[in-house]
Tab-separated table of C-alpha atoms in Angstrom:
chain	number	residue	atom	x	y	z
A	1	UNK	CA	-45.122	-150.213	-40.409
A	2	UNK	CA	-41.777	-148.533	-40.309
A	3	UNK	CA	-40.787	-146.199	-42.990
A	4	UNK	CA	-37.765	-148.846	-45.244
A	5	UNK	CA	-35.691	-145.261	-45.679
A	6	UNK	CA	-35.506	-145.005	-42.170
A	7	UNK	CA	-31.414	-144.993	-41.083
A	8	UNK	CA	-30.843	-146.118	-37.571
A	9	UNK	CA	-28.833	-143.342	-35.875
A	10	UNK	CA	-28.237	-142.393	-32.154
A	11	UNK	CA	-28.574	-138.050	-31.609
A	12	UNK	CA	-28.980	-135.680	-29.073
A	13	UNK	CA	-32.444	-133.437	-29.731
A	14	UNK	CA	-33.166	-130.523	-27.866
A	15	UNK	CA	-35.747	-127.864	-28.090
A	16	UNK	CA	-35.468	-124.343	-28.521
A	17	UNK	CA	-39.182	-123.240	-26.836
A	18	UNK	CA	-38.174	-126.084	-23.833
A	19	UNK	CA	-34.338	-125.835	-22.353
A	20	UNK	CA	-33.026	-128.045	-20.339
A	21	UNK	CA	-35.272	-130.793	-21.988
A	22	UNK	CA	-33.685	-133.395	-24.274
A	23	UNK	CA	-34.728	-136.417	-26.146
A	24	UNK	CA	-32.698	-138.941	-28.427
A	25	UNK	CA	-33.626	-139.246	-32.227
A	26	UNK	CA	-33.341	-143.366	-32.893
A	27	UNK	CA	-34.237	-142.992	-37.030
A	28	UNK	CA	-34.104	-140.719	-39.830
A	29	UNK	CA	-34.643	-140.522	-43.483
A	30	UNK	CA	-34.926	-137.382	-46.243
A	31	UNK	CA	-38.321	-136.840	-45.113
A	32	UNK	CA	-39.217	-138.295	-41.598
A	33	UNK	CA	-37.812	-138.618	-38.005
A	34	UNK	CA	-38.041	-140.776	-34.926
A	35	UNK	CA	-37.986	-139.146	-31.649
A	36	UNK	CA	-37.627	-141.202	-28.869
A	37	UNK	CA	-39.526	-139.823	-25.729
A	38	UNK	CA	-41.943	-140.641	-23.290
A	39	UNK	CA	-43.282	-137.202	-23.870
A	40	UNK	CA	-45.738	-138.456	-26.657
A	41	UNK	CA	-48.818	-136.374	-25.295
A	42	UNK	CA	-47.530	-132.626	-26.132
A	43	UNK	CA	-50.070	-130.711	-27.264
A	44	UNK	CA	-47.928	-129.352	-30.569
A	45	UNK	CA	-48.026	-129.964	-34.305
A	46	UNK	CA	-44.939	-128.052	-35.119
A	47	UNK	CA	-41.628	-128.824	-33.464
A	48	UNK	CA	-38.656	-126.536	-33.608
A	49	UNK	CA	-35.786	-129.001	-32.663
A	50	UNK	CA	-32.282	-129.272	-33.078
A	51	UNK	CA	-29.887	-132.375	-33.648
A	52	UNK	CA	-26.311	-133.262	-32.436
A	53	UNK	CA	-23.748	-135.350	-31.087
A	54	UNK	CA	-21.295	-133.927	-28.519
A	55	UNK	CA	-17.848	-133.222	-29.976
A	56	UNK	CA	-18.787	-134.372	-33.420
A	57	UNK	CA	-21.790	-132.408	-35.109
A	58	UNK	CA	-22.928	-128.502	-33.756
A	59	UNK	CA	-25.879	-128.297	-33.375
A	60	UNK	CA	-28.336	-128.686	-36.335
A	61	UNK	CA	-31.438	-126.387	-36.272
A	62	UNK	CA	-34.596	-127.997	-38.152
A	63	UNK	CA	-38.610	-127.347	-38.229
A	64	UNK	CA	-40.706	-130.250	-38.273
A	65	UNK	CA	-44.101	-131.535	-37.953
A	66	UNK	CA	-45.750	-134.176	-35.547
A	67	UNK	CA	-47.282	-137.197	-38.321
A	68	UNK	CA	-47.853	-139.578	-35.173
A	69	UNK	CA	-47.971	-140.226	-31.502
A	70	UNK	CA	-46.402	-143.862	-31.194
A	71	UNK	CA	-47.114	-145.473	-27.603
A	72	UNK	CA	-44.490	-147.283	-26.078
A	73	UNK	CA	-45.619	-150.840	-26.818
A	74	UNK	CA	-43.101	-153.498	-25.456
A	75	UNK	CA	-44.313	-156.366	-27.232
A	76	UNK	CA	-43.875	-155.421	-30.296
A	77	UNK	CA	-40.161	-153.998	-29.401
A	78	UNK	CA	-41.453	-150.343	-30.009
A	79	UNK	CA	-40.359	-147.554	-27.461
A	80	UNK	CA	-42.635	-144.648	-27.209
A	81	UNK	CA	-42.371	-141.286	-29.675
A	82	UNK	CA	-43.458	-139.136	-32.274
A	83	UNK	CA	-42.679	-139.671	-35.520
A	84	UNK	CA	-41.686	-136.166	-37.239
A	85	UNK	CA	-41.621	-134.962	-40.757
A	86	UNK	CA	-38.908	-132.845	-41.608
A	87	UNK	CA	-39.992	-129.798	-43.187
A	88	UNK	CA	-37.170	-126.994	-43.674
A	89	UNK	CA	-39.126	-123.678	-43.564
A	90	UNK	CA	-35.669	-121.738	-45.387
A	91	UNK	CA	-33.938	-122.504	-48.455
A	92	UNK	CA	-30.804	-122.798	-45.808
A	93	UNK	CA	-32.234	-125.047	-43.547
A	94	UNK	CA	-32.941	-127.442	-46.720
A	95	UNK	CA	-29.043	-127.516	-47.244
A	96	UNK	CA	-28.531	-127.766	-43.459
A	97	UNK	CA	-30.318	-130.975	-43.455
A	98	UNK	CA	-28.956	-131.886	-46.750
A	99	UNK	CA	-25.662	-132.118	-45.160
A	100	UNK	CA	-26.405	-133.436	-42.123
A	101	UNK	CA	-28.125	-136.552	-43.932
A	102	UNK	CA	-24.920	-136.861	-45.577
A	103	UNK	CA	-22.719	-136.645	-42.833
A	104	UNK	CA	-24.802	-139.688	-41.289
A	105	UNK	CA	-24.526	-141.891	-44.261
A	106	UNK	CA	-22.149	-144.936	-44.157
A	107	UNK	CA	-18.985	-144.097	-43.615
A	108	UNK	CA	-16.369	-143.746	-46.554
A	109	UNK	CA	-13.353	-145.520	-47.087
A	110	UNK	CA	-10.491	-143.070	-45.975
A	111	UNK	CA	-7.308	-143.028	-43.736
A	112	UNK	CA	-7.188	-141.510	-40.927
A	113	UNK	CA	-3.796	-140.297	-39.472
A	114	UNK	CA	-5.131	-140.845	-35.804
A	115	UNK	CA	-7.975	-143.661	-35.110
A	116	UNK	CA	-11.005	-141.804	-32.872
A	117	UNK	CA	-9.910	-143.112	-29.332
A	118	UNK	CA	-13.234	-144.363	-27.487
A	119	UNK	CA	-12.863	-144.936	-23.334
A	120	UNK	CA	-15.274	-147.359	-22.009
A	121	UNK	CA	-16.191	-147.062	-18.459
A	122	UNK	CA	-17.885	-150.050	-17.113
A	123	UNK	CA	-17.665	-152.333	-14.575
A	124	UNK	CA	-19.591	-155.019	-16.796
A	125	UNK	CA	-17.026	-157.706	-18.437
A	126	UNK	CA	-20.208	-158.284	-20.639
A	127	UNK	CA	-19.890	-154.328	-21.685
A	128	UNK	CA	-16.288	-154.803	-22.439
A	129	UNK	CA	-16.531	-157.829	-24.518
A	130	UNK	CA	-19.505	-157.087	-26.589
A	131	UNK	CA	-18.842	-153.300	-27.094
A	132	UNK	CA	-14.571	-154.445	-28.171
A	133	UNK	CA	-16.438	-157.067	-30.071
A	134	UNK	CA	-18.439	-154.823	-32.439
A	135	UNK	CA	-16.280	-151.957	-32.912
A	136	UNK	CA	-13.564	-154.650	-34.049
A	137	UNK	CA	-15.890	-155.940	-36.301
A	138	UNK	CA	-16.678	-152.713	-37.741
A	139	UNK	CA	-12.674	-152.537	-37.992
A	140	UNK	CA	-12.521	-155.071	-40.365
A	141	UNK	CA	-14.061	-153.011	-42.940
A	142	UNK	CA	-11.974	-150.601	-43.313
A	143	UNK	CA	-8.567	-150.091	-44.621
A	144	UNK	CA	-7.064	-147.886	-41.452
A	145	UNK	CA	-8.479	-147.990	-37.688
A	146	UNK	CA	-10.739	-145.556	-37.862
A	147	UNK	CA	-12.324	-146.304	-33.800
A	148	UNK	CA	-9.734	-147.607	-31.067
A	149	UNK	CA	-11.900	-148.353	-27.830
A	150	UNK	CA	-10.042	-147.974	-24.416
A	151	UNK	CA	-11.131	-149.826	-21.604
A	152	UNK	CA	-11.396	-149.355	-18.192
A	153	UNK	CA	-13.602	-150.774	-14.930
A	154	UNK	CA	-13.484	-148.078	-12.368
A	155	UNK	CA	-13.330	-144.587	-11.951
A	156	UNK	CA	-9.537	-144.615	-10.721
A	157	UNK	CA	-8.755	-146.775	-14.003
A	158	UNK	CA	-10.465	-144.415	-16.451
A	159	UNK	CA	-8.631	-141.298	-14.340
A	160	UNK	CA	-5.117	-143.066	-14.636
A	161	UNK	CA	-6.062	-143.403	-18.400
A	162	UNK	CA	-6.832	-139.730	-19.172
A	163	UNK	CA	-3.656	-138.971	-17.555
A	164	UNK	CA	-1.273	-140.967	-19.507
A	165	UNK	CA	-3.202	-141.509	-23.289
A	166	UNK	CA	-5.331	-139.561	-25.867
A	167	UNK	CA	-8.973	-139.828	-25.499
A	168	UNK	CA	-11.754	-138.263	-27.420
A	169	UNK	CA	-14.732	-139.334	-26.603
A	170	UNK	CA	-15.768	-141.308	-22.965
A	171	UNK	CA	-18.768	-143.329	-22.595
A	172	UNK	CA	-19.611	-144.223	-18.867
A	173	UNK	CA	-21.275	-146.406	-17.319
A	174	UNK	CA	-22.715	-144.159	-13.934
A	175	UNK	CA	-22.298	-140.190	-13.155
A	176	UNK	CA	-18.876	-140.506	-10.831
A	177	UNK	CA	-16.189	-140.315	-13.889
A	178	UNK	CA	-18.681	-137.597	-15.660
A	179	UNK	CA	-18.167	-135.510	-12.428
A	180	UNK	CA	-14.254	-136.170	-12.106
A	181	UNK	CA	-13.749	-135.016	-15.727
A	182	UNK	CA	-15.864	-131.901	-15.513
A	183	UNK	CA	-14.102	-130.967	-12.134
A	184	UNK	CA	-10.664	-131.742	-14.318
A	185	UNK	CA	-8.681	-128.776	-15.327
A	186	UNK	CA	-7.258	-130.417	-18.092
A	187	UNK	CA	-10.083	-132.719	-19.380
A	188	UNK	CA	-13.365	-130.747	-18.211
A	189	UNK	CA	-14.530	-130.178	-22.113
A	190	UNK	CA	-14.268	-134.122	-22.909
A	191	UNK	CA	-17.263	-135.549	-24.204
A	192	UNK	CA	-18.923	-137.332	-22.426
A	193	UNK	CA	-21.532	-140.457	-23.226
A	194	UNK	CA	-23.599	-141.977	-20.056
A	195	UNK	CA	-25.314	-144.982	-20.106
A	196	UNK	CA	-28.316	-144.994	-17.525
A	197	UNK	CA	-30.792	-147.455	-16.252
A	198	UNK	CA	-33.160	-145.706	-14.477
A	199	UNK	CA	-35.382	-143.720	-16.902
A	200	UNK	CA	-36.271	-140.345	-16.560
A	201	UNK	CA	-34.800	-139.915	-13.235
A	202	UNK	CA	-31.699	-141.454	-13.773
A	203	UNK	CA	-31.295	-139.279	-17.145
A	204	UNK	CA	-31.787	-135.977	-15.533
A	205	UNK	CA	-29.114	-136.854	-12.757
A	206	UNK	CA	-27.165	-137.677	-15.292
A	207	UNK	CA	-27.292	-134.745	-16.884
A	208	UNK	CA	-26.567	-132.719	-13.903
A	209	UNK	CA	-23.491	-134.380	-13.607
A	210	UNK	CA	-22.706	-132.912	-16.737
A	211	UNK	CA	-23.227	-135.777	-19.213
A	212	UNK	CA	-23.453	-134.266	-22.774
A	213	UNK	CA	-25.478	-137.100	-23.911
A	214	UNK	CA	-27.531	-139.795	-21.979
A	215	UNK	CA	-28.380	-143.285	-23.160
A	216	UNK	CA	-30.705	-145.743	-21.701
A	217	UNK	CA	-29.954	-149.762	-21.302
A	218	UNK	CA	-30.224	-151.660	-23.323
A	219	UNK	CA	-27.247	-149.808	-25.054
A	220	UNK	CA	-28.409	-149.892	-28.838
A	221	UNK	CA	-24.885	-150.553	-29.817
A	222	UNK	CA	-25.096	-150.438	-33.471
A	223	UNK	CA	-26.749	-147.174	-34.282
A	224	UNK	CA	-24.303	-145.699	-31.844
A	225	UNK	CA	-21.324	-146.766	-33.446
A	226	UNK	CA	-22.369	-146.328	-36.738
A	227	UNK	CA	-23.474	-142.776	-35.793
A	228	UNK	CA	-19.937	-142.225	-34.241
A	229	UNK	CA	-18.535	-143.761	-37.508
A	230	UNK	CA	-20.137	-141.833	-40.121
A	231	UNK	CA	-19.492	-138.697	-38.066
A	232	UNK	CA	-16.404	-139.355	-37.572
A	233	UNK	CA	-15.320	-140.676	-40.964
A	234	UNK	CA	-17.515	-137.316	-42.119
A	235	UNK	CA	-15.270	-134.755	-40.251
A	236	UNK	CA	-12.076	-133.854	-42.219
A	237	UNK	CA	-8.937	-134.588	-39.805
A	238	UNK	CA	-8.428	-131.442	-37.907
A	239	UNK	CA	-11.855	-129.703	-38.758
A	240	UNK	CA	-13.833	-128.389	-35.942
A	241	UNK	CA	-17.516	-130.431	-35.872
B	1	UNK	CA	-26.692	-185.563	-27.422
B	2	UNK	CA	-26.718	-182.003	-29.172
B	3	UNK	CA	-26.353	-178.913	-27.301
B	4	UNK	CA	-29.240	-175.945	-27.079
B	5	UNK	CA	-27.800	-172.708	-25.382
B	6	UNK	CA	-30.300	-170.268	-24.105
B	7	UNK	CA	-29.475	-166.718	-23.471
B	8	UNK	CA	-32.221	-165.043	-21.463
B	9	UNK	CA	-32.647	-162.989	-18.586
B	10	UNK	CA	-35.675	-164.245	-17.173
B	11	UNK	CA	-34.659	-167.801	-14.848
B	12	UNK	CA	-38.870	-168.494	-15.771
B	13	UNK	CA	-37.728	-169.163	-19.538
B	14	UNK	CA	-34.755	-170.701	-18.852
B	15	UNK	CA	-36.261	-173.236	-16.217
B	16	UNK	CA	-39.390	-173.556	-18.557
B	17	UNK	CA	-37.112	-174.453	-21.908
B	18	UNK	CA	-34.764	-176.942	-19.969
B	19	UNK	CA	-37.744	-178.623	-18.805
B	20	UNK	CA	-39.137	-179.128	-22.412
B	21	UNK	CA	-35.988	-179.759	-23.933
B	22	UNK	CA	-34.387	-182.180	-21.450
B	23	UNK	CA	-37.021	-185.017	-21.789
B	24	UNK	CA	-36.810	-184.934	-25.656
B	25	UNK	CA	-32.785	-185.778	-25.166
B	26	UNK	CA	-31.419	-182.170	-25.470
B	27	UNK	CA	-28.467	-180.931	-23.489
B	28	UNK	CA	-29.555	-177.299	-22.333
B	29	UNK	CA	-27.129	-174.645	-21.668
B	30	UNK	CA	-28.767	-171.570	-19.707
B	31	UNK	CA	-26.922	-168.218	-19.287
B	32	UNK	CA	-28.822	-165.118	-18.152
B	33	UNK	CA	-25.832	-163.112	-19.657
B	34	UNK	CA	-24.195	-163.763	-22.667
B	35	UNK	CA	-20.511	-163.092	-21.226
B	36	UNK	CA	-21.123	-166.475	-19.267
B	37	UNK	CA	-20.272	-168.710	-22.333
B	38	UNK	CA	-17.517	-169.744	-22.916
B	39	UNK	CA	-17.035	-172.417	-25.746
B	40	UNK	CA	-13.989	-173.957	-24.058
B	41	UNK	CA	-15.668	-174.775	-21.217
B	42	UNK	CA	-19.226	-175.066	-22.492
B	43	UNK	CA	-18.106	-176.558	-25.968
B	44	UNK	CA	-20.277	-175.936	-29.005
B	45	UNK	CA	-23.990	-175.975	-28.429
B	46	UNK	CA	-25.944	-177.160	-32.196
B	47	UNK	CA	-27.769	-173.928	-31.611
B	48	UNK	CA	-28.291	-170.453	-29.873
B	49	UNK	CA	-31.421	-168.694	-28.660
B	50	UNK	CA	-31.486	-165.546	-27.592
B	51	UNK	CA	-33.686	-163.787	-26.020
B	52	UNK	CA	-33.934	-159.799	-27.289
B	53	UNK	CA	-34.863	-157.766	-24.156
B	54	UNK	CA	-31.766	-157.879	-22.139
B	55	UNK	CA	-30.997	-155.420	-19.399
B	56	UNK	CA	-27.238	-154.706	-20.914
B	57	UNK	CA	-27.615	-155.570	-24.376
B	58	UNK	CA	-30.311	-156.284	-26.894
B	59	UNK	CA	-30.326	-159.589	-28.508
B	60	UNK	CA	-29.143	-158.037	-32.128
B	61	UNK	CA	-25.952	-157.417	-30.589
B	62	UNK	CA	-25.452	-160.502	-28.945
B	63	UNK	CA	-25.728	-162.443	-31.800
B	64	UNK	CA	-22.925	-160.369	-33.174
B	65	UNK	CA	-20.630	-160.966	-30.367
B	66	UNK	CA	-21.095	-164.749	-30.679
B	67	UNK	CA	-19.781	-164.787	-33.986
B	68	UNK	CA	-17.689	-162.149	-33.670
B	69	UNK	CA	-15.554	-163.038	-30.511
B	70	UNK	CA	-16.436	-167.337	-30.942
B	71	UNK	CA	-16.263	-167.627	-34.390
B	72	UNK	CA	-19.868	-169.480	-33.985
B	73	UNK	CA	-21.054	-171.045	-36.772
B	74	UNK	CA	-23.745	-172.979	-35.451
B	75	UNK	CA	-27.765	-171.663	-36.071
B	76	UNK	CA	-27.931	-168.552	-33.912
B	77	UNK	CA	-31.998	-167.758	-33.256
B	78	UNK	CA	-33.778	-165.016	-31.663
B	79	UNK	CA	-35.846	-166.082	-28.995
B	80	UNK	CA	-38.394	-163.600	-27.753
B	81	UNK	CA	-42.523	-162.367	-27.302
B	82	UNK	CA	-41.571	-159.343	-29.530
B	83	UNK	CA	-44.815	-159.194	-32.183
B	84	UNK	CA	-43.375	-162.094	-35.299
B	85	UNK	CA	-42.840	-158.552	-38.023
B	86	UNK	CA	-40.721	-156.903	-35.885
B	87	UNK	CA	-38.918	-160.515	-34.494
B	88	UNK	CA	-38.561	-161.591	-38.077
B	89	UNK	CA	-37.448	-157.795	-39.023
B	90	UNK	CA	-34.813	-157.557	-36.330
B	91	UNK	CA	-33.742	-161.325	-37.331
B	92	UNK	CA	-32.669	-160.410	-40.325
B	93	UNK	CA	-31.733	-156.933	-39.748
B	94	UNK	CA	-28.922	-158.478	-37.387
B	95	UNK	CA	-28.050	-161.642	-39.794
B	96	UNK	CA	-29.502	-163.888	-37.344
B	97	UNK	CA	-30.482	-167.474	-38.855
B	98	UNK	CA	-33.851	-167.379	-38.089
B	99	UNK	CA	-36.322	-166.093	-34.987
B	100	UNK	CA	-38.522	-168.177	-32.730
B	101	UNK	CA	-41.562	-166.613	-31.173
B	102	UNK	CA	-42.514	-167.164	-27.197
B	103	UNK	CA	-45.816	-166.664	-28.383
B	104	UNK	CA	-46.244	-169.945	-29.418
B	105	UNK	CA	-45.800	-171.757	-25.917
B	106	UNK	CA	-42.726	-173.169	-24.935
B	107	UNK	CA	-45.004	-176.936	-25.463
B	108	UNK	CA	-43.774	-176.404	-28.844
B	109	UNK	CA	-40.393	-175.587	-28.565
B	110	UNK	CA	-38.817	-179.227	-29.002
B	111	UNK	CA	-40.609	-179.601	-32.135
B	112	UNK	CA	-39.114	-176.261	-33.350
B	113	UNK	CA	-35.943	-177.203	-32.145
B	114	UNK	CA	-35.875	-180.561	-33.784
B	115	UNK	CA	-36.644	-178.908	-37.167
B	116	UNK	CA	-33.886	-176.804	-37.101
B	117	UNK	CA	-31.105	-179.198	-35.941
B	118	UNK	CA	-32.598	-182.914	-36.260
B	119	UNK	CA	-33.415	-185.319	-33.050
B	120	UNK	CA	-31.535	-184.758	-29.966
B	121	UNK	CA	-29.318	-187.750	-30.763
């Protein structure tokens, strides 16, 4: 039975002891996180992990401690994991996660001078519709634009874009664009989203490429942009994440 | 005649609901991606199932972007062989109207149906 405190949330977890390996935390609450991984069967009871999201939270440094092994079981909607139990070993690593559970909580009403400027790379008219769809929706409750989504289909279209508009964030359908923008003198440190299909393989190409964080499809759409959101909304204008 | 639209990816469901639905005097709608309807040309159906496990989206969201972008108002129901506590948890986690189970055979599906918009005419 899942935990009721559990948040939905969408971050990037690596490990210290293991580089080059990452994983996506789906859930957290004060005490407990979901880890998303089809690495269930590692033979460890402590975890030393950190949590972030590229160009809006540093990375977070946190001990924790395996409670269970969960087994991907598609009929009843779970995905494989471990659920963790957050236990800071350091009187500063209590406050560290102190703030970061506040920094994920809804976001606040406030004004933005600039709205966070989202680029959309897909060649799916079903991506375009349903991803302009919720973030206008999330618009609407809020006083100022705090998201702005800019789309584009192709590779060319999403270059042309770059050129001529603000972007801050990009999330890309495929490796191409991630390529392009690394390779770009002036947009090389972008961040950079990928949505991949393929599982494993498909994430670790993507991360080659240079993707800063990979998601699988389905998209979960709603615990990424309400992790982009509070994040955002979180970040005093012109503070550094 | 009411309307049922059916969101799924798998043609087996979709063939297998028409075919159940049909003879008890339904109109059925099928799209294997929800960026196929398109009210003004597919009108209003009386209600929407949706199937959860898509390969672009997951059902949640779909039943967002229904509302959202078509201002639907009609009964919008999952439609999935997810386990009932997480189908009935994700139901209302994503303000669907209700949830209806695959488990239970799609013999039964008319007489689902017909309780949650009346007889086909």
């Amino acid at each position: 039975m899942r935990d009721p405190e559990l948040q939905d949330v969408l971050l990037k977890v690596r490990y210290p002891d293991a580089p080059g390996r990452d994983d996506l935390a789906t859930a957290i609450s004060a005490g407990f996180l979901f880890v998303a991984t089809e690495d269930v069967t590692r033979d460890l009871v402590d975890v030393a992990l950190t949590l972030e999201f590229p160009g809006l939270l540093s990375p977070v440094a946190l001990t924790t401690r395996i409670v269970s092994r969960v087994a991907a079981n598609p009929a009843a909607g779970q995905a494989a994991g471990l659920l963790l139990a957050l236990q800071p070993a350091t009187e500063v690593e209590r406050e560290r996660l102190a703030l970061l559970l506040s920094r994920l909580r809804p976001p606040r009403v406030i004004a933005r001078a600039q709205p966070f400027r989202l680029l959309l790379v897909d060649d799916s008219n079903l991506a375009h519709k349903v991803i302009g769809s919720a973030v206008a929706r999330l618009q609407r409750s809020y006083p100022s634009r705090l998201v702005e989504v800019v789309f584009a289909s192709t590779v060319v279209d999403a270059i042309a874009v770059l050129g001529r508009e603000r972007v801050d964030m990009a999330l890309v359908d495929g490796d191409d664009l991630v390529r392009a923008i690394r390779a770009d003198a002036t947009h090389h440190a972008l961040p950079v989203l990928v949505i991949a299909g393929g599982g494993r393989a498909a994430r670790d190409t993507a991360v080659r490429a240079g993707a800063d964080l990979v998601l699988d499809k389905p998209l979960m759409l709603k615990p990424l942009l309400s992790t982009i959101t509070a994040l955002v909304t979180s970040l005093p204008t012109g503070v550094a994440p | 005649m009411k309307t049922i639209a059916i969101i799924d990816d798998s043609a087996l469901v979709l063939n297998g609901a028409r075919s159940v639905l049909e003879p008890e005097g339904f109109k059925v709608l099928t799209f294997d991606k929800a960026g196929d309807f398109d009210p003004a040309t597919n009108g209003v159906p009386a209600l929407f199932l949706v199937d959860i496990n898509m390969p672009e989206f997951y059902g949640d969201d779909i039943v967002d972007y229904l509302r959202d972008a078509f201002a639907v108002t009609a009964p919008i129901y999952l439609f999935s062989d997810v386990d009932e506590v997480e189908l009935a948890r994700r139901a209302a986690a994503c303000h669907a109207d209700g949830y209806i189970s695959k488990r239970r055979g799609l013999n039964s599906l008319p007489t689902i149906v017909k309780t949650i918009v009346g007889p086909a005419h």
